[in-house]
Every structure is written in structure tokens, then in C-alpha cells.
mmCIF file of C-alpha atoms and ligand atoms in Angstrom:
data_model
loop_
_atom_site.group_PDB
_atom_site.id
_atom_site.type_symbol
_atom_site.label_atom_id
_atom_site.label_comp_id
_atom_site.label_asym_id
_atom_site.label_seq_id
_atom_site.Cartn_x
_atom_site.Cartn_y
_atom_site.Cartn_z
ATOM 1 C CA UNK A 636 5.089 -6.182 48.439
ATOM 2 C CA UNK A 637 8.131 -3.322 47.555
ATOM 3 C CA UNK A 638 10.691 -3.279 49.917
ATOM 4 C CA UNK A 639 12.354 0.363 49.284
ATOM 5 C CA UNK A 640 15.985 0.970 50.763
ATOM 6 C CA UNK A 641 17.353 3.619 52.304
ATOM 7 C CA UNK A 642 19.667 5.408 49.870
ATOM 8 C CA UNK A 643 23.255 4.542 49.120
ATOM 9 C CA UNK A 644 23.035 0.820 50.278
ATOM 10 C CA UNK A 645 25.800 -1.405 49.221
ATOM 11 C CA UNK A 646 25.399 -4.584 47.508
ATOM 12 C CA UNK A 647 26.304 -6.690 50.475
ATOM 13 C CA UNK A 648 23.193 -4.997 52.339
ATOM 14 C CA UNK A 649 21.146 -4.845 49.394
ATOM 15 C CA UNK A 650 21.721 -9.150 49.294
ATOM 16 C CA UNK A 651 20.900 -9.123 52.590
ATOM 17 C CA UNK A 652 17.211 -7.884 52.363
ATOM 18 C CA UNK A 653 16.734 -10.003 48.940
ATOM 19 C CA UNK A 654 18.032 -12.904 51.144
ATOM 20 C CA UNK A 655 15.779 -12.121 54.184
ATOM 21 C CA UNK A 656 12.988 -11.878 51.204
ATOM 22 C CA UNK A 657 13.656 -15.384 50.248
ATOM 23 C CA UNK A 658 13.771 -16.826 53.730
ATOM 24 C CA UNK A 659 9.786 -15.486 54.106
ATOM 25 C CA UNK A 660 9.233 -17.806 50.932
ATOM 26 C CA UNK A 661 9.074 -14.915 48.653
ATOM 27 C CA UNK A 662 11.139 -14.470 45.532
ATOM 28 C CA UNK A 663 13.173 -11.188 45.507
ATOM 29 C CA UNK A 664 13.899 -9.237 42.494
ATOM 30 C CA UNK A 665 16.455 -6.510 43.130
ATOM 31 C CA UNK A 666 15.525 -3.585 40.861
ATOM 32 C CA UNK A 667 17.989 -0.911 40.633
ATOM 33 C CA UNK A 668 16.408 2.461 39.878
ATOM 34 C CA UNK A 669 18.232 6.166 39.383
ATOM 35 C CA UNK A 670 16.620 7.276 42.846
ATOM 36 C CA UNK A 671 16.256 4.337 44.475
ATOM 37 C CA UNK A 672 16.901 0.783 44.895
ATOM 38 C CA UNK A 673 13.717 -1.553 45.651
ATOM 39 C CA UNK A 674 13.283 -5.099 46.072
ATOM 40 C CA UNK A 675 10.725 -6.838 44.703
ATOM 41 C CA UNK A 676 9.104 -9.342 47.218
ATOM 42 C CA UNK A 677 6.681 -11.516 45.032
ATOM 43 C CA UNK A 678 4.905 -14.181 46.350
ATOM 44 C CA UNK A 679 1.522 -16.332 46.258
ATOM 45 C CA UNK A 680 0.180 -15.419 49.468
ATOM 46 C CA UNK A 681 -0.138 -11.857 51.166
ATOM 47 C CA UNK A 682 1.117 -12.161 55.161
ATOM 48 C CA UNK A 683 1.389 -8.844 57.156
ATOM 49 C CA UNK A 684 3.785 -10.707 59.390
ATOM 50 C CA UNK A 685 5.913 -10.451 55.860
ATOM 51 C CA UNK A 686 5.482 -6.978 55.934
ATOM 52 C CA UNK A 687 6.317 -6.258 59.347
ATOM 53 C CA UNK A 688 9.582 -8.520 59.543
ATOM 54 C CA UNK A 689 10.983 -6.947 56.472
ATOM 55 C CA UNK A 690 10.167 -3.052 57.832
ATOM 56 C CA UNK A 691 12.178 -4.016 60.525
ATOM 57 C CA UNK A 692 15.342 -4.157 58.844
ATOM 58 C CA UNK A 693 17.666 -1.645 59.318
ATOM 59 C CA UNK A 694 18.160 -1.084 55.450
ATOM 60 C CA UNK A 695 14.731 -0.636 54.573
ATOM 61 C CA UNK A 696 13.098 2.659 54.611
ATOM 62 C CA UNK A 697 9.383 1.242 54.089
ATOM 63 C CA UNK A 698 7.904 -1.603 52.471
ATOM 64 C CA UNK A 699 4.359 -0.718 50.552
ATOM 65 C CA UNK A 700 2.056 -2.966 48.690
ATOM 66 C CA UNK A 701 1.970 -3.796 44.626
ATOM 67 C CA UNK A 702 -1.665 -3.118 43.778
ATOM 68 C CA UNK A 703 -1.447 -4.521 39.811
ATOM 69 C CA UNK A 704 -1.854 -7.892 39.170
ATOM 70 C CA UNK A 705 1.866 -7.830 37.142
ATOM 71 C CA UNK A 706 4.215 -6.965 39.768
ATOM 72 C CA UNK A 707 7.611 -6.697 38.708
ATOM 73 C CA UNK A 708 6.235 -5.319 35.229
ATOM 74 C CA UNK A 709 4.445 -2.216 37.179
ATOM 75 C CA UNK A 710 5.543 1.164 37.719
ATOM 76 C CA UNK A 711 4.890 1.098 40.820
ATOM 77 C CA UNK A 712 7.972 -1.313 41.475
ATOM 78 C CA UNK A 713 9.928 0.694 38.885
ATOM 79 C CA UNK A 714 8.735 4.397 38.056
ATOM 80 C CA UNK A 715 11.558 5.248 35.618
ATOM 81 C CA UNK A 716 11.279 3.572 32.259
ATOM 82 C CA UNK A 717 13.351 0.731 31.476
ATOM 83 C CA UNK A 718 15.953 0.739 28.573
ATOM 84 C CA UNK A 719 16.733 -2.473 26.830
ATOM 85 C CA UNK A 720 19.937 -2.334 24.412
ATOM 86 C CA UNK A 721 21.755 -4.852 22.782
ATOM 87 C CA UNK A 722 24.493 -3.941 19.985
ATOM 88 C CA UNK A 723 23.467 -0.682 18.830
ATOM 89 C CA UNK A 724 19.579 -1.121 18.678
ATOM 90 C CA UNK A 725 18.283 0.655 21.777
ATOM 91 C CA UNK A 726 14.657 0.634 23.189
ATOM 92 C CA UNK A 727 13.663 3.478 25.667
ATOM 93 C CA UNK A 728 15.348 6.224 27.296
ATOM 94 C CA UNK A 729 14.546 8.629 24.445
ATOM 95 C CA UNK A 730 15.891 6.153 21.711
ATOM 96 C CA UNK A 731 13.708 4.640 19.133
ATOM 97 C CA UNK A 732 14.726 1.270 18.261
ATOM 98 C CA UNK A 733 13.906 0.512 14.681
ATOM 99 C CA UNK A 734 14.033 -3.350 13.481
ATOM 100 C CA UNK A 735 13.479 -4.128 9.719
ATOM 101 C CA UNK A 736 14.118 -7.006 7.609
ATOM 102 C CA UNK A 737 11.839 -9.624 5.826
ATOM 103 C CA UNK A 738 8.981 -11.637 7.295
ATOM 104 C CA UNK A 739 11.008 -14.757 6.862
ATOM 105 C CA UNK A 740 14.757 -15.596 5.838
ATOM 106 C CA UNK A 741 14.419 -17.179 2.427
ATOM 107 C CA UNK A 742 18.310 -16.984 1.067
ATOM 108 C CA UNK A 743 21.628 -15.680 1.831
ATOM 109 C CA UNK A 744 21.261 -13.002 -1.015
ATOM 110 C CA UNK A 745 17.599 -11.717 0.078
ATOM 111 C CA UNK A 746 18.814 -11.519 3.669
ATOM 112 C CA UNK A 747 22.134 -10.116 3.208
ATOM 113 C CA UNK A 748 21.066 -7.373 0.789
ATOM 114 C CA UNK A 749 18.112 -6.264 3.189
ATOM 115 C CA UNK A 750 20.801 -5.945 6.171
ATOM 116 C CA UNK A 751 22.734 -3.895 4.140
ATOM 117 C CA UNK A 752 19.701 -1.540 2.625
ATOM 118 C CA UNK A 753 18.026 -1.257 6.187
ATOM 119 C CA UNK A 754 21.136 -0.740 8.046
ATOM 120 C CA UNK A 755 21.989 2.294 5.517
ATOM 121 C CA UNK A 756 18.718 3.799 5.864
ATOM 122 C CA UNK A 757 19.341 3.719 9.420
ATOM 123 C CA UNK A 758 18.158 0.688 11.148
ATOM 124 C CA UNK A 759 20.114 -0.866 14.368
ATOM 125 C CA UNK A 760 17.977 -4.107 14.306
ATOM 126 C CA UNK A 761 17.266 -7.030 11.583
ATOM 127 C CA UNK A 762 14.330 -9.234 11.803
ATOM 128 C CA UNK A 763 13.752 -12.175 9.890
ATOM 129 C CA UNK A 764 11.905 -15.212 10.830
ATOM 130 C CA UNK A 765 13.830 -18.830 10.860
ATOM 131 C CA UNK A 766 11.036 -20.833 12.675
ATOM 132 C CA UNK A 767 8.096 -19.679 11.314
ATOM 133 C CA UNK A 768 4.308 -19.867 13.072
ATOM 134 C CA UNK A 769 2.062 -20.395 9.871
ATOM 135 C CA UNK A 770 -1.764 -20.377 9.998
ATOM 136 C CA UNK A 771 -1.625 -23.032 7.260
ATOM 137 C CA UNK A 772 0.494 -26.166 7.833
ATOM 138 C CA UNK A 773 1.168 -26.313 3.925
ATOM 139 C CA UNK A 774 3.053 -22.981 4.386
ATOM 140 C CA UNK A 775 6.449 -22.161 4.040
ATOM 141 C CA UNK A 776 7.589 -23.211 7.688
ATOM 142 C CA UNK A 777 11.034 -21.266 7.545
ATOM 143 C CA UNK A 778 14.725 -22.192 7.176
ATOM 144 C CA UNK A 779 15.113 -23.239 10.698
ATOM 145 C CA UNK A 780 19.128 -23.315 11.603
ATOM 146 C CA UNK A 781 20.117 -22.882 8.416
ATOM 147 C CA UNK A 782 18.174 -19.481 8.606
ATOM 148 C CA UNK A 783 19.405 -18.620 11.643
ATOM 149 C CA UNK A 784 22.739 -18.951 10.392
ATOM 150 C CA UNK A 785 22.248 -16.389 7.554
ATOM 151 C CA UNK A 786 20.834 -14.151 10.126
ATOM 152 C CA UNK A 787 24.475 -14.393 11.905
ATOM 153 C CA UNK A 788 26.346 -13.932 8.785
ATOM 154 C CA UNK A 789 24.051 -10.755 7.951
ATOM 155 C CA UNK A 790 25.041 -9.325 11.462
ATOM 156 C CA UNK A 791 29.102 -10.151 10.912
ATOM 157 C CA UNK A 792 28.484 -8.063 7.808
ATOM 158 C CA UNK A 793 26.695 -5.168 9.123
ATOM 159 C CA UNK A 794 26.968 -5.411 12.756
ATOM 160 C CA UNK A 795 22.974 -4.924 13.402
ATOM 161 C CA UNK A 796 21.670 -6.962 16.417
ATOM 162 C CA UNK A 797 19.175 -10.067 15.116
ATOM 163 C CA UNK A 798 15.739 -10.278 16.309
ATOM 164 C CA UNK A 799 14.001 -13.658 15.453
ATOM 165 C CA UNK A 800 11.167 -15.753 16.559
ATOM 166 C CA UNK A 801 11.815 -18.671 19.095
ATOM 167 C CA UNK A 802 8.519 -20.864 18.730
ATOM 168 C CA UNK A 803 9.235 -23.739 21.469
ATOM 169 C CA UNK A 804 10.930 -23.986 24.490
ATOM 170 C CA UNK A 805 12.759 -26.860 23.232
ATOM 171 C CA UNK A 806 14.817 -24.421 20.450
ATOM 172 C CA UNK A 807 15.390 -21.352 23.158
ATOM 173 C CA UNK A 808 18.877 -22.329 23.292
ATOM 174 C CA UNK A 809 19.118 -22.912 19.694
ATOM 175 C CA UNK A 810 18.184 -19.806 19.013
ATOM 176 C CA UNK A 811 19.630 -17.752 21.318
ATOM 177 C CA UNK A 812 23.192 -19.057 20.065
ATOM 178 C CA UNK A 813 22.102 -16.823 16.829
ATOM 179 C CA UNK A 814 20.028 -13.984 17.938
ATOM 180 C CA UNK A 815 20.546 -10.600 19.821
ATOM 181 C CA UNK A 816 17.171 -10.644 20.590
ATOM 182 C CA UNK A 817 14.318 -13.601 20.967
ATOM 183 C CA UNK A 818 10.867 -12.877 19.693
ATOM 184 C CA UNK A 819 7.655 -14.278 20.914
ATOM 185 C CA UNK A 820 5.087 -14.427 18.674
ATOM 186 C CA UNK A 821 1.596 -13.073 18.768
ATOM 187 C CA UNK A 822 0.049 -16.880 18.631
ATOM 188 C CA UNK A 823 2.616 -17.784 21.794
ATOM 189 C CA UNK A 824 1.869 -15.041 23.528
ATOM 190 C CA UNK A 825 0.576 -16.998 26.400
ATOM 191 C CA UNK A 826 2.792 -20.199 25.861
ATOM 192 C CA UNK A 827 3.520 -20.150 29.575
ATOM 193 C CA UNK A 828 6.670 -22.449 29.261
ATOM 194 C CA UNK A 829 7.922 -21.037 26.539
ATOM 195 C CA UNK A 830 7.854 -17.545 28.114
ATOM 196 C CA UNK A 831 9.457 -19.167 31.405
ATOM 197 C CA UNK A 832 12.016 -20.718 29.103
ATOM 198 C CA UNK A 833 13.240 -17.023 27.528
ATOM 199 C CA UNK A 834 12.917 -15.892 31.310
ATOM 200 C CA UNK A 835 15.651 -18.116 32.228
ATOM 201 C CA UNK A 836 18.161 -16.607 29.561
ATOM 202 C CA UNK A 837 20.279 -13.290 29.699
ATOM 203 C CA UNK A 838 18.792 -12.649 26.310
ATOM 204 C CA UNK A 839 16.520 -9.755 25.573
ATOM 205 C CA UNK A 840 12.785 -10.989 25.052
ATOM 206 C CA UNK A 841 10.526 -8.808 21.912
ATOM 207 C CA UNK A 842 7.009 -10.390 23.642
ATOM 208 C CA UNK A 843 4.650 -9.767 21.105
ATOM 209 C CA UNK A 844 0.879 -9.038 22.567
ATOM 210 C CA UNK A 845 -1.632 -11.547 21.369
ATOM 211 C CA UNK A 846 -4.530 -10.766 18.782
ATOM 212 C CA UNK A 847 -6.834 -10.846 21.332
ATOM 213 C CA UNK A 848 -5.025 -10.482 24.696
ATOM 214 C CA UNK A 849 -6.320 -8.007 26.966
ATOM 215 C CA UNK A 850 -3.482 -5.215 28.527
ATOM 216 C CA UNK A 851 -3.782 -7.304 31.708
ATOM 217 C CA UNK A 852 -3.394 -10.540 29.895
ATOM 218 C CA UNK A 853 -0.141 -8.950 27.977
ATOM 219 C CA UNK A 854 1.614 -7.601 31.124
ATOM 220 C CA UNK A 855 1.065 -10.736 32.775
ATOM 221 C CA UNK A 856 2.744 -12.605 29.764
ATOM 222 C CA UNK A 857 5.555 -10.138 30.490
ATOM 223 C CA UNK A 858 5.479 -10.889 33.904
ATOM 224 C CA UNK A 859 6.184 -14.377 33.184
ATOM 225 C CA UNK A 860 9.816 -13.485 31.683
ATOM 226 C CA UNK A 861 10.382 -11.409 34.416
ATOM 227 C CA UNK A 862 9.502 -13.503 37.249
ATOM 228 C CA UNK A 863 12.342 -15.817 36.030
ATOM 229 C CA UNK A 864 14.957 -13.090 36.148
ATOM 230 C CA UNK A 865 15.150 -11.905 32.894
ATOM 231 C CA UNK A 866 14.540 -8.026 32.920
ATOM 232 C CA UNK A 867 15.250 -7.455 29.283
ATOM 233 C CA UNK A 868 11.517 -7.174 28.100
ATOM 234 C CA UNK A 869 9.963 -5.426 25.178
ATOM 235 C CA UNK A 870 6.625 -5.329 24.595
ATOM 236 C CA UNK A 871 5.207 -5.436 20.633
ATOM 237 C CA UNK A 872 1.938 -4.426 19.880
ATOM 238 C CA UNK A 873 0.994 -5.997 16.626
ATOM 239 C CA UNK A 874 -2.758 -5.493 16.276
ATOM 240 C CA UNK A 875 -5.515 -7.184 17.490
ATOM 241 C CA UNK A 876 -8.646 -8.800 16.150
ATOM 242 C CA UNK A 877 -11.778 -6.818 15.592
ATOM 243 C CA UNK A 878 -14.502 -6.858 13.320
ATOM 244 C CA UNK A 879 -13.012 -5.021 10.825
ATOM 245 C CA UNK A 880 -11.654 -6.986 7.932
ATOM 246 C CA UNK A 881 -10.168 -4.137 5.357
ATOM 247 C CA UNK A 882 -7.226 -4.245 7.630
ATOM 248 C CA UNK A 883 -5.789 -7.814 8.409
ATOM 249 C CA UNK A 884 -5.722 -6.541 12.281
ATOM 250 C CA UNK A 885 -6.858 -3.513 13.827
ATOM 251 C CA UNK A 886 -3.813 -1.714 15.008
ATOM 252 C CA UNK A 887 -4.185 0.509 18.569
ATOM 253 C CA UNK A 888 -2.055 2.840 19.075
ATOM 254 C CA UNK A 889 -3.404 4.033 22.699
ATOM 255 C CA UNK A 890 -1.561 0.897 24.095
ATOM 256 C CA UNK A 891 1.422 2.944 23.568
ATOM 257 C CA UNK A 892 0.416 5.661 26.136
ATOM 258 C CA UNK A 893 -1.802 3.477 27.964
ATOM 259 C CA UNK A 894 1.007 0.736 28.764
ATOM 260 C CA UNK A 895 3.417 3.504 29.537
ATOM 261 C CA UNK A 896 1.062 4.665 32.701
ATOM 262 C CA UNK A 897 1.211 0.994 33.791
ATOM 263 C CA UNK A 898 5.135 -0.296 33.124
ATOM 264 C CA UNK A 899 8.434 0.665 32.614
ATOM 265 C CA UNK A 900 9.063 -1.676 29.968
ATOM 266 C CA UNK A 901 9.724 -0.336 26.522
ATOM 267 C CA UNK A 902 7.027 -0.526 23.634
ATOM 268 C CA UNK A 903 7.664 -1.148 20.044
ATOM 269 C CA UNK A 904 4.651 -1.068 17.223
ATOM 270 C CA UNK A 905 4.618 -3.419 14.656
ATOM 271 C CA UNK A 906 2.593 -1.616 11.624
ATOM 272 C CA UNK A 907 3.339 -4.453 9.397
ATOM 273 C CA UNK A 908 1.091 -6.998 10.962
ATOM 274 C CA UNK A 909 -0.657 -4.364 12.608
ATOM 275 C CA UNK A 910 -2.114 -3.291 9.142
ATOM 276 C CA UNK A 911 -1.525 -6.191 6.668
ATOM 277 C CA UNK A 912 -1.356 -3.714 4.045
ATOM 278 C CA UNK A 913 2.153 -2.205 3.046
ATOM 279 C CA UNK A 914 0.514 1.028 1.363
ATOM 280 C CA UNK A 915 -0.643 1.999 5.317
ATOM 281 C CA UNK A 916 2.571 1.370 6.489
ATOM 282 C CA UNK A 917 4.675 4.841 6.822
ATOM 283 C CA UNK A 918 1.737 6.635 7.745
ATOM 284 C CA UNK A 919 1.359 4.306 10.837
ATOM 285 C CA UNK A 920 5.101 4.591 11.488
ATOM 286 C CA UNK A 921 4.592 8.289 11.572
ATOM 287 C CA UNK A 922 1.834 7.936 14.282
ATOM 288 C CA UNK A 923 3.743 5.636 16.365
ATOM 289 C CA UNK A 924 6.376 7.719 16.719
ATOM 290 C CA UNK A 925 4.344 10.642 17.487
ATOM 291 C CA UNK A 926 2.640 8.805 20.024
ATOM 292 C CA UNK A 927 5.774 7.745 21.821
ATOM 293 C CA UNK A 928 6.827 4.287 20.744
ATOM 294 C CA UNK A 929 10.023 3.285 21.886
ATOM 295 C CA UNK A 930 10.615 1.335 18.619
ATOM 296 C CA UNK A 931 9.250 0.065 15.303
ATOM 297 C CA UNK A 932 9.268 -3.844 13.625
ATOM 298 C CA UNK A 933 9.119 -3.039 10.090
ATOM 299 C CA UNK A 934 8.812 -5.971 7.640
ATOM 300 C CA UNK A 935 10.915 -4.815 4.758
ATOM 301 C CA UNK A 936 12.330 -6.952 1.380
ATOM 302 C CA UNK A 937 14.098 -6.229 -1.393
ATOM 303 C CA UNK A 938 11.463 -7.379 -3.566
ATOM 304 C CA UNK A 939 8.099 -7.581 -2.006
ATOM 305 C CA UNK A 940 6.073 -9.076 -4.302
ATOM 306 C CA UNK A 941 8.080 -11.910 -4.377
ATOM 307 C CA UNK A 942 8.146 -12.408 -0.483
ATOM 308 C CA UNK A 943 7.496 -15.962 0.451
ATOM 309 C CA UNK A 944 5.176 -14.899 3.780
ATOM 310 C CA UNK A 945 3.322 -11.485 4.753
ATOM 311 C CA UNK A 946 4.069 -10.138 0.784
ATOM 312 C CA UNK A 947 0.836 -7.845 1.236
ATOM 313 C CA UNK A 948 2.367 -6.117 4.271
ATOM 314 C CA UNK A 949 6.165 -5.468 3.225
ATOM 315 C CA UNK A 950 7.607 -2.542 2.083
ATOM 316 C CA UNK A 951 10.473 -2.191 -0.223
ATOM 317 C CA UNK A 952 14.119 -0.844 0.918
ATOM 318 C CA UNK A 953 13.442 2.676 -0.714
ATOM 319 C CA UNK A 954 9.982 3.040 1.093
ATOM 320 C CA UNK A 955 11.680 2.070 4.283
ATOM 321 C CA UNK A 956 14.301 4.896 3.804
ATOM 322 C CA UNK A 957 11.508 7.439 3.364
ATOM 323 C CA UNK A 958 9.620 6.285 6.264
ATOM 324 C CA UNK A 959 13.145 6.729 8.303
ATOM 325 C CA UNK A 960 13.961 10.005 7.124
ATOM 326 C CA UNK A 961 10.226 11.269 8.218
ATOM 327 C CA UNK A 962 10.263 9.581 11.688
ATOM 328 C CA UNK A 963 13.426 11.070 12.486
ATOM 329 C CA UNK A 964 11.792 14.352 12.112
ATOM 330 C CA UNK A 965 8.774 13.657 14.072
ATOM 331 C CA UNK A 966 11.444 12.073 16.841
ATOM 332 C CA UNK A 967 13.346 15.273 16.949
ATOM 333 C CA UNK A 968 10.279 16.923 17.584
ATOM 334 C CA UNK A 969 9.716 15.046 20.528
ATOM 335 C CA UNK A 970 13.580 15.080 21.935
ATOM 336 C CA UNK A 971 13.931 11.658 21.032
ATOM 337 C CA UNK A 972 16.020 10.038 18.419
ATOM 338 C CA UNK A 973 15.848 7.259 15.615
ATOM 339 C CA UNK A 974 18.981 5.479 16.305
ATOM 340 C CA UNK A 975 21.809 4.810 13.471
ATOM 341 C CA UNK A 976 21.492 8.331 11.494
ATOM 342 C CA UNK A 977 21.798 7.684 7.821
HETATM 343 C C1 LIG B 1575 6.384 -11.870 12.334
HETATM 344 O O1 LIG B 1575 6.800 -11.253 12.960
HETATM 345 O O2 LIG B 1575 6.564 -12.226 11.237
HETATM 346 C C2 LIG B 1575 5.344 -12.609 12.844
HETATM 347 C C3 LIG B 1575 4.823 -13.724 12.882
HETATM 348 O O3 LIG B 1575 4.368 -11.841 14.142
HETATM 349 P P1 LIG B 1575 3.556 -11.928 14.425
HETATM 350 O O4 LIG B 1575 3.418 -13.453 15.772
HETATM 351 O O5 LIG B 1575 2.889 -10.987 15.608
HETATM 352 O O6 LIG B 1575 1.869 -12.610 13.926
HETATM 353 MN MN1 LIG B 1576 5.241 -11.836 9.350
#
């Protein structure tokens, strides 16, 4: 249920409503919007008595059911789009946050050089995997904590926000010490213990869509994070598995407007994994910006051919700079900005 408060309620009054919600055995999520404050009252069972009890409170204007299965992620609960910001990296509110960097952190030289080059071109976030989910157990698994330290060093030099993957609940604390944004990889979209563990932190989360996940499954995965109290969730479309074998995955850009109708969470597009082919990345970036995405996640390496993982889909810093110039123009037409203007 959405408990809509009368405008201008004090913090104390909001808390009184939240406490009443919890006394009914429901979880209370306070969502402060520009127009109104609501308390989303979420629980597994629906009782008419609860609704009436809440409607009787002086602070409450009305109580309405949330029809979507994903309660806190739904636009019914929060009609205005959410903005997720960390350092200069902003997703939403007219800002297209661009996160660029290698698939894997490989060495100090590689990550520091990449950071400087993508920052110069206008990126506000630096990506790089330290814990890598690889299809083969014999493939490079990442530099682990050493990689996290190198990402932190690159952030110290450039100010870029660090986005990096966490693969298990046990590593959330360690990765959280270094990361500005915790990435949940496509393979882990339905790892519910991991989703709950990142939901218990205050660190923004970038949640990738599983390659065979439906939209409802994707949004319910986000709901696991939100339900733990972490409201800073960004969704990332990274392509789905189809019959098509010419591209690594199939990148459905209709995800952006579809999700925007249903959720207030920002939506990022990853054309690198979405296509798997470096030459297709620039045009898909332009299309993603045109379709209204709130961010881009891109694999960039100083020497793409030598990247230890995902070389075929990795672009050079020069190509990245061209993409940024083009995307800036397209964003401008739509009244949006690609942050970190070069
Ligand atoms: C990545 O971003 O390098 C990655 C492993 O992506 P995904 O989880 O989308 O496969
Ligand atoms: Mn990759």
C-alpha cells in the first residue's frame, strides 16, 4: 500500500506514520518526493483492516494499493524519476552518467592511463573488474583486492567514481571499502543473498539485467535491494540471450522507455556486452542516448587488442572520445547533458 501523507508534514509526523505501519507488521519505506511524501507499506499479506487503520491517522491523506509486484521500485509509489549521484557521476534528472574503463583491472599502468584518458574525454565514472565472473574457470579471474587498490589509486588521481563488481555476500564489505558503486553482474541478478547484502549498505548499486531475465524478474531483483533500505539503485540493460549468434547478446533498447513507464530508477545501457563487437558500440551509444537512457557503461582499454578479457568488444580511448562528442550533441537536442564536459 502507498500511504500518502498530507503536504508539509514534519519529520516527526512522518516517523509516526512509519511506526504505525511497522506496528501492523509491515515494512515502512519513507519516500520523499518533490510533490509529496509517501510511506510504502510492504508486506506479504493484504488486510483491509490495515488500510483502514492507516487511513484514520491525521497525517494521512489517502491509502492506495500498489498494483505492481515490485512495490518500492514502482512508479506508483514514486512518480518522479530518481537521481543517483556519487561524486560527479550522476544518473538521472537530465544527467547521463558515463562510466568507462577496462573489463578487468590488469595493472597499475593500464588502469591509471585509462582513467586519465576517459576523464579527459568527459567520463565521470571509472569501471574495471577486480573480481571477475568468467565463463571458464581457467580464464583470468581478476586481481581481486590488489585490483580494488589500483582502482582506488586511479580515483585518487582523477576524481572519477569507481564502479566495480561484487560477486558474493562475503565480499560486500571488502569491495565496499574501495567502490563508489557496487556492480551486480548479469550472472548474479538473481543471487538474492547478494542482493540483500548490497541492500544493507549505503553504497549505490548498479544492477545488471540477467541475460534471460524478464522485466518483472529484473525489477523484482532491484526490489530485493530496495527492500533492505538502499534506495540508490541503477538498472543496467546489458543485452539478452536470443537465437541470434552474430552478436554476443541482443541489446533491446526498448528496455529504456518500457522501464521508464514502470519504475523511477535510472536506466543505464551497456553497449559493450550488449553487442560484443567494438565496431557496433559507437552507434549503439548514440541510439541509447537518443532513446533516453540515464547512463552508459563502456569497456575502454588503452590497447583494446591486448585486453585480457572482452577484447573484441573493447574500444580505444580515441573512439571513446568521439562517442562522447556525438552523445553530447544528441543529449543536447533532448535537453539532457552528458556530464564531465571535456
Ligand atoms: C562486466 O561488466 O565486465 C561484466 C562481467 O558484465 P555482465 O555481468 O553484464 O556480463
Ligand atoms: Mn566485460
